[in-house]
Coordinates of C-alpha atoms and ligand atoms in Angstrom, one line a residue:
Q1 CA -2.9 -64.4 6.9
S2 CA -1.2 -67.7 6.2
Q3 CA -4.0 -69.0 4.0
E4 CA -3.0 -66.1 1.7
L5 CA 0.1 -68.0 0.9
S6 CA -1.5 -71.4 0.7
Q7 CA 0.1 -72.2 -2.7
V8 CA 3.4 -72.2 -0.9
K9 CA 3.1 -75.9 -0.1
I10 CA 2.7 -77.0 -3.7
D11 CA 6.2 -76.1 -4.8
Y12 CA 7.9 -76.2 -1.5
H13 CA 10.4 -78.8 -2.2
A14 CA 11.4 -77.3 -5.6
A15 CA 11.6 -73.8 -4.1
L16 CA 13.8 -75.0 -1.2
Q17 CA 16.1 -76.9 -3.6
A18 CA 16.4 -73.8 -5.9
L19 CA 17.3 -71.7 -2.9
V20 CA 19.9 -74.2 -1.5
E21 CA 21.5 -74.8 -4.9
D22 CA 21.3 -71.4 -6.5
G23 CA 21.2 -69.0 -3.6
T24 CA 20.1 -65.5 -4.3
K25 CA 20.4 -63.8 -7.6
M26 CA 20.1 -60.0 -8.3
V27 CA 20.1 -57.9 -11.4
C28 CA 19.3 -54.2 -11.3
T29 CA 18.6 -51.3 -13.6
G30 CA 20.1 -47.8 -12.9
R31 CA 23.6 -46.6 -12.4
I32 CA 23.1 -44.9 -9.1
H33 CA 21.1 -45.8 -6.0
T34 CA 18.4 -43.2 -6.6
E35 CA 17.7 -44.6 -10.1
R36 CA 17.8 -48.3 -9.2
I37 CA 15.2 -51.0 -9.2
C38 CA 16.4 -54.6 -8.6
R39 CA 15.0 -57.9 -9.6
F40 CA 15.8 -60.8 -7.3
E41 CA 15.4 -64.6 -7.3
S42 CA 15.2 -66.0 -3.8
L43 CA 15.6 -62.8 -1.8
C44 CA 14.8 -63.6 1.8
F45 CA 13.7 -61.6 4.8
S46 CA 14.5 -62.6 8.3
T47 CA 11.6 -61.4 10.5
E48 CA 13.7 -61.9 13.6
A49 CA 16.6 -59.8 12.4
E50 CA 14.3 -57.5 10.4
E51 CA 16.7 -57.6 7.5
F52 CA 16.7 -58.8 4.0
V53 CA 19.2 -61.7 3.4
F54 CA 21.2 -62.5 0.3
F55 CA 22.3 -66.1 0.2
H56 CA 25.6 -66.7 -1.6
S57 CA 26.0 -69.9 -3.5
N58 CA 28.2 -70.8 -6.5
A59 CA 25.4 -69.8 -8.8
S60 CA 24.7 -66.4 -7.1
F61 CA 25.2 -63.1 -8.9
L62 CA 24.7 -59.5 -8.1
L63 CA 24.7 -56.7 -10.7
P64 CA 25.8 -54.1 -10.0
N65 CA 28.5 -55.8 -7.9
L66 CA 29.4 -52.8 -5.9
G67 CA 31.3 -54.4 -3.0
S68 CA 31.1 -52.1 0.0
R69 CA 29.9 -49.2 -2.2
R70 CA 26.4 -50.6 -1.8
F71 CA 26.5 -49.0 1.7
Q72 CA 27.5 -45.6 0.3
P73 CA 24.8 -44.7 1.1
A74 CA 22.6 -47.7 0.0
L75 CA 21.8 -50.0 -2.8
L76 CA 18.6 -48.2 -3.6
D77 CA 15.6 -46.1 -2.5
M78 CA 12.6 -48.2 -1.4
S79 CA 10.2 -45.4 -1.8
S80 CA 9.8 -43.0 -4.8
V81 CA 11.1 -40.1 -2.7
E82 CA 14.6 -39.4 -3.8
D83 CA 17.5 -40.3 -1.5
H84 CA 15.6 -40.1 1.8
N85 CA 17.8 -41.7 4.4
T86 CA 14.8 -43.5 6.1
Q87 CA 13.9 -45.2 2.9
Y88 CA 17.1 -47.0 1.9
F89 CA 17.3 -50.7 1.0
N90 CA 20.1 -53.1 1.7
F91 CA 20.6 -56.7 2.7
V92 CA 22.9 -58.8 4.8
E93 CA 24.8 -61.7 3.2
L94 CA 25.1 -65.3 4.3
P95 CA 26.5 -68.4 2.7
V96 CA 23.7 -70.8 1.6
G97 CA 25.2 -73.3 4.0
A98 CA 23.8 -71.2 6.9
L99 CA 20.3 -72.4 5.9
K100 CA 21.0 -75.7 7.6
F101 CA 21.1 -73.9 10.9
M102 CA 18.1 -71.7 10.3
Q103 CA 14.4 -72.3 10.6
K104 CA 12.8 -73.7 7.4
P105 CA 12.1 -70.9 5.0
V106 CA 8.5 -70.0 4.0
F107 CA 8.2 -69.1 0.4
V108 CA 6.2 -66.3 -1.2
P109 CA 5.5 -67.8 -4.6
D110 CA 3.9 -64.7 -6.2
V111 CA 6.1 -62.2 -8.1
S112 CA 6.4 -59.5 -5.5
L113 CA 6.9 -55.8 -5.6
I114 CA 8.7 -54.9 -2.4
M115 CA 8.6 -51.2 -1.6
N116 CA 8.0 -48.5 1.0
R117 CA 4.9 -46.3 1.0
F118 CA 6.1 -42.8 2.0
N119 CA 3.2 -41.5 4.0
P120 CA 0.0 -43.6 3.6
D121 CA -2.1 -41.3 5.7
N122 CA -1.9 -38.4 3.3
L123 CA -3.6 -38.4 0.0
M124 CA -1.0 -36.4 -1.9
H125 CA 1.7 -38.8 -0.8
I126 CA -0.5 -41.8 -1.5
F127 CA -1.1 -40.8 -5.2
H128 CA 2.2 -39.0 -6.0
D129 CA 4.7 -41.2 -4.1
D130 CA 3.0 -44.6 -4.2
L131 CA 0.1 -45.2 -6.5
L132 CA 1.4 -43.6 -9.7
P133 CA 4.9 -45.1 -9.2
I134 CA 3.4 -48.5 -8.4
Y135 CA 1.4 -48.4 -11.6
Y136 CA 4.3 -47.5 -13.8
T137 CA 6.8 -49.8 -12.1
M138 CA 4.4 -52.6 -12.9
Q139 CA 4.2 -51.3 -16.5
Q140 CA 8.0 -51.4 -16.7
F141 CA 8.4 -55.1 -15.7
P142 CA 6.1 -57.4 -17.5
D143 CA 6.0 -60.2 -14.8
L144 CA 4.5 -57.6 -12.4
D145 CA 0.8 -57.9 -13.2
L146 CA -2.5 -58.1 -11.5
N147 CA -1.5 -61.4 -9.9
S148 CA 1.6 -59.9 -8.3
R149 CA 2.0 -59.4 -4.6
L150 CA 2.6 -55.9 -3.2
V151 CA 4.8 -55.9 -0.1
F152 CA 4.9 -52.7 1.9
M153 CA 8.0 -52.6 4.1
E154 CA 7.8 -49.1 5.6
G155 CA 6.1 -50.5 8.7
W156 CA 2.9 -48.5 8.7
S157 CA -0.5 -50.1 9.3
E158 CA -3.0 -50.1 6.4
G159 CA -3.4 -46.4 6.6
S160 CA -6.5 -44.3 5.8
H161 CA -7.0 -45.3 2.2
F162 CA -5.9 -48.9 1.8
E163 CA -8.5 -49.7 -0.7
L164 CA -6.6 -47.6 -3.3
Y165 CA -3.6 -49.8 -3.0
K166 CA -5.7 -53.0 -3.4
V167 CA -6.7 -52.2 -7.0
F168 CA -3.2 -53.1 -8.3
S169 CA -3.4 -56.8 -7.5
S170 CA -5.9 -59.5 -7.0
K171 CA -3.9 -60.5 -3.9
Q172 CA -4.0 -58.8 -0.5
P173 CA -1.0 -56.6 -0.1
L174 CA 1.4 -57.7 2.7
L175 CA 2.4 -55.3 5.5
R176 CA 5.7 -55.5 7.3
E177 CA 4.0 -56.3 10.6
Q178 CA 2.3 -59.3 9.0
L179 CA 5.5 -60.9 7.8
K180 CA 6.5 -62.3 11.2
N181 CA 3.2 -64.2 11.4
L182 CA 4.2 -66.1 8.2
G183 CA 7.5 -67.4 9.5
K184 CA 11.0 -66.5 10.7
L185 CA 12.6 -66.7 7.3
L186 CA 10.5 -65.6 4.3
C187 CA 11.9 -66.1 0.8
F188 CA 10.4 -64.3 -2.2
T189 CA 10.8 -66.6 -5.2
K190 CA 10.8 -63.7 -7.6
S191 CA 10.7 -60.1 -6.5
Y192 CA 11.4 -56.5 -7.5
V193 CA 12.6 -54.0 -5.0
G194 CA 12.1 -50.3 -5.4
L195 CA 9.8 -47.9 -7.3
S196 CA 10.0 -45.9 -10.5
K197 CA 10.5 -42.2 -10.0
M198 CA 9.6 -41.4 -13.5
T199 CA 6.1 -40.0 -12.7
T200 CA 6.9 -37.8 -9.7
W201 CA 6.7 -34.1 -10.2
Y202 CA 7.4 -32.6 -6.8
Q203 CA 10.1 -32.6 -4.1
Y204 CA 9.0 -31.9 -0.5
G205 CA 11.8 -29.8 0.7
F206 CA 14.1 -32.1 2.6
I207 CA 17.3 -30.6 1.3
Q208 CA 16.1 -27.4 -0.4
P209 CA 12.7 -25.6 0.0
Q210 CA 9.9 -27.6 -1.6
G211 CA 9.1 -27.1 -5.3
P212 CA 8.8 -28.8 -8.7
K213 CA 11.4 -31.5 -9.4
A214 CA 14.2 -30.3 -11.5
N215 CA 13.7 -32.7 -14.3
I216 CA 10.0 -33.6 -14.7
L217 CA 9.5 -36.7 -17.0
V218 CA 5.8 -37.2 -16.9
S219 CA 3.0 -35.7 -19.0
G220 CA -0.7 -35.5 -18.6
N221 CA -1.2 -38.5 -20.9
E222 CA 0.5 -40.9 -18.4
I223 CA -1.4 -39.3 -15.5
R224 CA -4.7 -39.8 -17.4
Q225 CA -3.8 -43.4 -18.4
F226 CA -3.4 -44.1 -14.7
T227 CA -6.6 -42.3 -13.6
Q228 CA -8.6 -44.3 -16.3
F229 CA -7.2 -47.5 -14.9
L230 CA -8.0 -46.5 -11.3
M231 CA -11.5 -45.4 -12.1
Q232 CA -12.2 -48.6 -14.0
K233 CA -11.0 -50.6 -11.0
L234 CA -13.2 -48.4 -8.7
D235 CA -16.2 -48.9 -10.9
A236 CA -16.5 -45.2 -11.4
S237 CA -18.0 -44.3 -14.7
V238 CA -17.1 -40.9 -16.2
D239 CA -20.2 -38.7 -16.2
S240 CA -19.5 -36.6 -19.3
N241 CA -23.0 -35.7 -20.6
S242 CA -24.4 -33.8 -17.7
E243 CA -24.3 -30.0 -17.5
D244 CA -21.3 -28.0 -16.3
Y245 CA -20.9 -27.9 -12.5
I246 CA -18.4 -26.7 -9.9
V247 CA -17.0 -28.9 -7.1
V248 CA -15.9 -27.5 -3.8
F249 CA -13.6 -30.0 -2.1
S250 CA -14.0 -29.2 1.6
R251 CA -11.9 -30.1 4.6
T252 CA -13.8 -30.8 7.9
I253 CA -11.1 -31.1 10.5
N254 CA -8.8 -28.2 10.0
R255 CA -7.8 -25.4 7.5
L256 CA -11.5 -24.7 7.1
I257 CA -13.4 -22.4 4.9
L258 CA -15.5 -20.6 7.4
N259 CA -18.1 -19.2 5.0
E260 CA -18.6 -22.3 2.9
A261 CA -22.3 -21.7 2.3
E262 CA -21.7 -18.2 1.1
L263 CA -18.8 -19.4 -1.1
I264 CA -21.0 -22.0 -2.8
L265 CA -23.8 -19.5 -3.4
G266 CA -21.4 -17.0 -4.7
L267 CA -19.8 -19.4 -7.2
A268 CA -23.2 -20.8 -8.3
Q269 CA -24.5 -17.3 -9.0
E270 CA -21.4 -15.9 -10.6
F271 CA -20.8 -18.8 -13.0
Q272 CA -24.5 -20.0 -13.3
M273 CA -23.5 -23.5 -12.5
K274 CA -24.6 -26.1 -10.1
T275 CA -22.1 -26.2 -7.2
I276 CA -21.6 -29.2 -5.1
T277 CA -19.5 -29.9 -2.0
I278 CA -17.5 -33.1 -1.5
T279 CA -15.4 -34.3 1.5
L280 CA -13.2 -37.3 2.1
D281 CA -15.4 -38.3 5.0
D282 CA -18.7 -38.5 3.2
Y283 CA -17.9 -39.9 -0.2
S284 CA -16.3 -43.1 -1.6
F285 CA -13.4 -42.8 -4.0
S286 CA -15.7 -44.1 -6.6
D287 CA -18.1 -41.2 -6.1
L288 CA -15.2 -38.7 -5.6
T289 CA -13.5 -39.6 -8.9
R290 CA -16.8 -39.7 -10.8
L291 CA -17.8 -36.3 -9.5
I292 CA -14.4 -34.7 -10.1
S293 CA -14.1 -36.2 -13.6
G294 CA -17.2 -34.3 -14.7
A295 CA -16.5 -31.0 -13.1
S296 CA -15.6 -27.7 -14.8
M297 CA -14.0 -26.2 -11.8
L298 CA -12.5 -27.6 -8.5
V299 CA -12.2 -25.2 -5.6
S300 CA -10.3 -26.2 -2.5
M301 CA -8.0 -25.0 0.3
H302 CA -4.4 -25.9 -0.2
G303 CA -4.0 -29.5 1.0
S304 CA -3.5 -33.1 -0.1
Q305 CA -7.1 -33.5 -1.3
L306 CA -6.2 -31.3 -4.2
V307 CA -4.1 -34.2 -5.7
M308 CA -7.5 -35.4 -6.9
S309 CA -7.3 -32.8 -9.6
I310 CA -5.6 -35.6 -11.6
F311 CA -9.2 -36.8 -12.2
L312 CA -10.5 -33.5 -13.7
P313 CA -11.3 -33.4 -17.4
R314 CA -9.2 -31.5 -19.8
G315 CA -9.9 -27.8 -19.7
A316 CA -11.1 -27.7 -16.1
L317 CA -10.0 -25.0 -13.7
V318 CA -8.2 -25.7 -10.4
V319 CA -8.8 -23.0 -7.8
E320 CA -6.4 -23.3 -4.8
L321 CA -7.1 -21.2 -1.7
F322 CA -4.3 -20.2 0.7
P323 CA -4.6 -19.0 4.2
Y324 CA -3.2 -15.7 5.4
A325 CA 0.6 -15.2 5.1
V326 CA 1.1 -18.3 3.0
N327 CA 2.7 -17.4 -0.3
P328 CA 1.1 -19.6 -3.1
E329 CA 4.3 -19.4 -5.1
H330 CA 6.2 -21.3 -2.4
Y331 CA 3.9 -24.4 -2.3
T332 CA 3.1 -25.6 -5.8
P333 CA 2.5 -29.3 -5.9
Y334 CA -1.0 -28.8 -7.4
K335 CA 0.0 -25.9 -9.6
T336 CA 2.9 -28.0 -11.0
L337 CA 0.4 -30.8 -11.6
A338 CA -2.1 -28.6 -13.4
N339 CA 0.7 -27.2 -15.6
L340 CA 2.2 -30.5 -16.6
P341 CA 2.4 -30.7 -20.4
G342 CA -0.7 -32.3 -21.7
M343 CA -2.6 -32.0 -18.4
D344 CA -4.6 -29.2 -20.0
L345 CA -5.9 -27.8 -16.7
Q346 CA -6.2 -24.2 -15.8
Y347 CA -4.9 -23.1 -12.4
V348 CA -5.4 -20.1 -10.2
A349 CA -4.3 -19.5 -6.7
W350 CA -6.1 -17.2 -4.3
K351 CA -4.7 -16.0 -1.0
N352 CA -6.3 -14.5 2.0
T353 CA -4.7 -11.0 2.4
K354 CA -6.9 -9.8 5.2
L355 CA -5.8 -10.4 8.8
E356 CA -9.4 -10.0 10.1
N357 CA -10.5 -12.9 7.9
T358 CA -8.1 -15.5 9.4
V359 CA -8.5 -17.6 12.5
A360 CA -5.3 -19.0 13.9
F361 CA -4.9 -21.7 16.6
P362 CA -1.8 -20.8 18.7
D363 CA -3.0 -23.2 21.5
R364 CA -3.2 -26.3 19.5
S365 CA -0.4 -29.0 19.5
W366 CA 2.6 -28.2 17.4
E367 CA 1.7 -30.6 14.7
Q368 CA -1.6 -28.7 14.2
G369 CA 0.2 -25.4 14.1
G370 CA 0.3 -24.5 17.8
I371 CA 3.1 -22.1 18.8
K372 CA 2.7 -22.0 22.6
H373 CA 5.8 -24.2 23.1
L374 CA 8.0 -21.4 21.5
D375 CA 9.5 -18.6 23.5
K376 CA 7.4 -15.4 23.8
T377 CA 9.5 -13.3 21.4
E378 CA 9.4 -16.0 18.7
Q379 CA 5.6 -16.3 19.2
E380 CA 5.3 -12.5 18.8
R381 CA 7.5 -12.5 15.7
I382 CA 5.4 -15.2 14.1
R383 CA 2.1 -13.4 14.9
K384 CA 3.3 -10.2 13.4
S385 CA 4.8 -11.8 10.3
T386 CA 2.9 -11.3 7.0
E387 CA 4.6 -14.1 5.1
V388 CA 6.1 -17.4 6.1
P389 CA 9.8 -17.3 4.8
R390 CA 10.9 -20.2 2.7
H391 CA 11.8 -23.2 4.8
L392 CA 12.7 -26.8 4.7
C393 CA 10.3 -29.7 5.4
C394 CA 8.6 -30.6 7.8
R395 CA 8.3 -29.1 11.2
N396 CA 8.7 -25.3 10.7
P397 CA 6.4 -23.9 13.4
E398 CA 5.7 -20.7 11.5
W399 CA 4.6 -22.7 8.5
L400 CA 2.4 -25.0 10.5
F401 CA 0.9 -22.1 12.4
R402 CA -0.1 -20.4 9.2
I403 CA -1.2 -23.4 7.1
Y404 CA -3.5 -24.6 9.8
Q405 CA -5.5 -21.3 10.0
D406 CA -9.2 -21.3 9.1
T407 CA -10.2 -18.7 6.5
H408 CA -13.2 -16.5 5.9
V409 CA -13.0 -16.3 2.1
D410 CA -13.6 -12.9 0.6
I411 CA -15.9 -13.9 -2.2
P412 CA -15.6 -10.8 -4.5
S413 CA -11.8 -11.0 -4.5
L414 CA -11.9 -14.8 -5.2
I415 CA -14.4 -14.3 -8.1
S416 CA -12.3 -11.7 -9.7
A417 CA -9.2 -13.9 -9.5
I418 CA -11.2 -16.7 -11.2
R419 CA -12.6 -14.4 -13.8
A420 CA -9.1 -13.3 -14.7
V421 CA -8.1 -16.8 -15.7
R422 CA -11.4 -17.8 -17.2
S423 CA -11.2 -15.0 -19.6
K424 CA -8.0 -16.3 -21.0
P425 CA -8.3 -18.6 -24.0
L426 CA -9.4 -22.0 -22.7
V427 CA -8.8 -25.3 -24.3
R428 CA -11.9 -26.5 -22.7
K429 CA -13.4 -29.8 -23.9
V430 CA -11.0 -29.7 -26.9
K431 CA -9.6 -33.2 -26.9
S432 CA -5.9 -32.6 -27.4
S433 CA -4.7 -35.8 -29.1
S434 CA -1.3 -37.1 -28.1
V435 CA 1.5 -35.0 -29.4
I436 CA 3.4 -36.2 -32.4
Y437 CA 6.8 -34.8 -33.5
P438 CA 8.2 -34.6 -37.0
G439 CA 10.8 -37.0 -38.1
K440 CA 14.0 -35.9 -39.9
V441 CA 13.7 -34.2 -43.3
R442 CA 15.1 -36.5 -46.0
G443 CA 17.0 -36.3 -49.3
S444 CA 18.5 -32.9 -48.8
E445 CA 20.6 -31.6 -51.6
C446 CA 22.4 -28.4 -52.6
Q447 CA 23.4 -26.8 -55.8
A448 CA 25.8 -23.8 -56.0
T449 CA 26.0 -21.2 -58.7
V450 CA 29.1 -18.9 -58.8
H451 CA 28.5 -15.6 -60.6
N452 CA 31.9 -14.0 -60.2
T453 CA 34.7 -13.9 -57.6
H454 CA 32.4 -12.0 -55.2
K455 CA 28.9 -13.4 -55.8
A456 CA 27.4 -16.8 -55.5
K457 CA 24.2 -18.4 -54.6
L458 CA 23.2 -21.7 -52.9
S459 CA 20.0 -23.6 -53.6
V460 CA 19.0 -26.1 -51.0
S461 CA 16.1 -28.6 -51.2
W462 CA 14.8 -31.4 -49.1
Q463 CA 11.9 -33.8 -48.7
V464 CA 9.2 -33.9 -46.0
P465 CA 9.7 -36.2 -42.9
W466 CA 8.6 -39.8 -43.6
N467 CA 5.9 -39.7 -40.9
L468 CA 4.1 -36.6 -42.3
K469 CA 2.2 -38.6 -44.9
Y470 CA 0.3 -40.5 -42.1
L471 CA -0.6 -37.3 -40.1
K472 CA -3.0 -34.5 -40.3
V473 CA -0.8 -31.4 -39.4
R474 CA -2.2 -27.9 -39.4
E475 CA 1.1 -26.2 -40.3
V476 CA 4.4 -27.6 -41.5
K477 CA 7.5 -25.3 -41.6
Y478 CA 11.2 -25.8 -41.7
E479 CA 14.0 -24.3 -39.8
V480 CA 17.2 -24.1 -41.7
W481 CA 20.6 -23.0 -40.4
I482 CA 23.4 -22.0 -42.7
Q483 CA 26.9 -21.9 -41.2
E484 CA 30.2 -21.2 -43.0
Q485 CA 32.6 -24.0 -42.2
G486 CA 34.9 -23.0 -39.4
E487 CA 32.8 -20.2 -38.2
N488 CA 31.0 -20.6 -34.9
T489 CA 27.9 -18.5 -35.8
Y490 CA 25.1 -19.4 -38.1
M491 CA 22.0 -17.7 -39.7
P492 CA 18.7 -19.3 -38.9
Y493 CA 15.7 -19.2 -41.3
I494 CA 12.1 -20.3 -40.8
L495 CA 10.8 -21.4 -44.2
P496 CA 7.4 -22.6 -45.4
H497 CA 8.6 -24.6 -48.5
Q498 CA 11.0 -27.5 -49.1
N499 CA 13.6 -25.5 -50.9
Y500 CA 15.3 -22.1 -50.6
T501 CA 18.0 -20.2 -52.4
F502 CA 20.5 -18.4 -50.2
I503 CA 21.9 -15.3 -51.8
E504 CA 22.8 -12.9 -49.1
N505 CA 26.3 -13.3 -47.6
V506 CA 27.0 -16.4 -49.8
K507 CA 30.6 -16.3 -51.0
P508 CA 32.1 -18.2 -53.8
F509 CA 34.6 -21.1 -53.2
T510 CA 33.5 -21.6 -49.7
T511 CA 32.1 -24.6 -47.8
Y512 CA 28.8 -24.2 -46.0
L513 CA 27.1 -26.5 -43.5
I514 CA 23.3 -26.6 -43.7
W515 CA 21.2 -27.9 -40.8
I516 CA 17.5 -28.6 -41.5
R517 CA 14.6 -29.6 -39.2
C518 CA 10.9 -29.7 -39.5
I519 CA 8.4 -27.9 -37.3
F520 CA 4.7 -29.0 -36.8
N521 CA 2.2 -26.4 -35.6
K522 CA 4.8 -23.7 -34.7
N523 CA 6.2 -25.5 -31.6
L524 CA 6.8 -29.2 -32.3
L525 CA 10.4 -29.2 -33.2
G526 CA 11.7 -32.3 -35.0
P527 CA 15.4 -33.5 -35.0
F528 CA 18.0 -32.0 -37.3
A529 CA 18.8 -34.2 -40.3
N530 CA 22.5 -35.1 -40.9
V531 CA 24.4 -32.0 -41.8
L532 CA 24.4 -31.1 -45.5
V533 CA 27.8 -30.0 -46.7
C534 CA 27.8 -27.6 -49.7
N535 CA 30.7 -26.1 -51.7
T536 CA 30.1 -23.0 -53.7
Ligands
LIG601 N1 -7.7 -34.4 6.0 C1 -9.1 -34.4 5.7 N2 -9.9 -33.4 6.2 C2 -9.4 -32.4 7.0 C3 -8.0 -32.4 7.2 C4 -7.2 -33.4 6.7 O1 -9.6 -35.3 5.1 O2 -10.1 -31.5 7.4 C5 -6.9 -35.4 5.4 C6 -6.0 -34.9 4.3 O3 -6.6 -34.9 3.0 C7 -4.8 -35.8 4.3 C8 -4.7 -36.1 5.8 O4 -6.0 -35.9 6.4 O5 -4.9 -36.9 3.5 C9 -3.6 -35.4 6.5 O6 -3.9 -34.0 6.4 P1 -2.8 -32.9 6.7 O7 -3.4 -31.6 7.0 O8 -1.7 -33.4 7.6 O9 -2.0 -32.8 5.3 P2 -2.2 -31.9 4.0 O10 -3.6 -32.1 3.5 O11 -2.0 -30.5 4.4 O12 -1.2 -32.4 3.0

């Protein structure tokens, strides 16, 4: 591997001098460890101690300078999975003087992104925890580009889909196990440590049962910018002109569909569409992404292959099949994905409700859902149970037993489930452009007329938001709240024009506060303008 770092020699003297004179420097974003990404100059890694090293000199700095709080519990998360105690980052400290007694450092001259992959053998984890976060961490910091070096510190070997990680850089990613071949003390000239969590939408159930993240910050637009980048790198052209077709994403090792031929025939006949089967074994990612990106429907057993729905075109339908006794509402990574704002996918879950249509494997190893290691009464309880109760990740034997069943899919019940969603209005092939919100209304004014000591009226007018003149908007309305000063209630109005005269409940010699905001197309709410104060 060392020829990978051949440029090292060129600047060796200067790099060593910078390290000895300036030591390590760190500046981070984020106020708490789960939100932090840090940028370092001269961050080192001792491959003997297997620890990162921060060299203190007179020129060193660390922001945040947390003192011992950086161990409570850590400086930051190295993977995008929040606050997982196997994924924490920290460093040990040494004075630069200690370098005199250490082996000569080897420098990594590329700007490096140092991080942990969470589970590089599982496709959902690869896309959701690693690839999307890598892409957007690189977008966040401009010196991370296609010439940067990815450094994977979690300690796994390449994993099953390493080619996907290679598209983010022209340079070979470094694995933790390779670092010791490079030297005893490796120093990264410029590096970032940590990953953005901005794009993740699912939590896997480490502290509460799995489900959508509490505060999802990503929309379909960002997912699709990522898929476009990836497809371009994989040389997969989108096949948009061919006729409609259905893709069945099949598993070959476990969680099988036992009547796949019947399923394919049934779908093809019912929807009058060509139906093709894909598997991770037989197709390259270039072919998989191309085929999925042209499909009208993707049908698959629950499982990580369904993360590939990110490649579906807008308007397509995701059909997720669940084995017997597995409640689709409790396992929603792909439903959550399909329903992200702007993802514009339809989603339907189908569940096997017939015991005679399931094939379970009690004798397999526990990881593959076997239950023979449990005591007899527990085995009996699990066999009789009709639904896996909610549980934490990751080794619940009842969950594994049920999710690794094979299923004979009841075609009529599946087709009626699909029909039920397909008959709903579909945004299919309608290109929803990116969403644009109104600005504030401007120039608001009020004029009061007092009729007598009991009656008054208040005329309010305003101008359209500044950005409206550049937009084509189907419908523009205004929401106006009128509040008597000092009262804690208000009356809301939805108005089609830029003026209105309030008559009801308007009293003379009173101060009113008027709040106005613009609404595009019924649901795009703009901000309220500064409050307008009116005296009658
Ligand atoms: N896998 C596969 N075919 C199979 C079973 C699994 O390609 O028949 C892949 C799967 O997509 C995932 C990895 O093997 O990337 C691990 O599968 P597992 O069942 O552990 O995870 P799940 O798919 O349930 O998330």
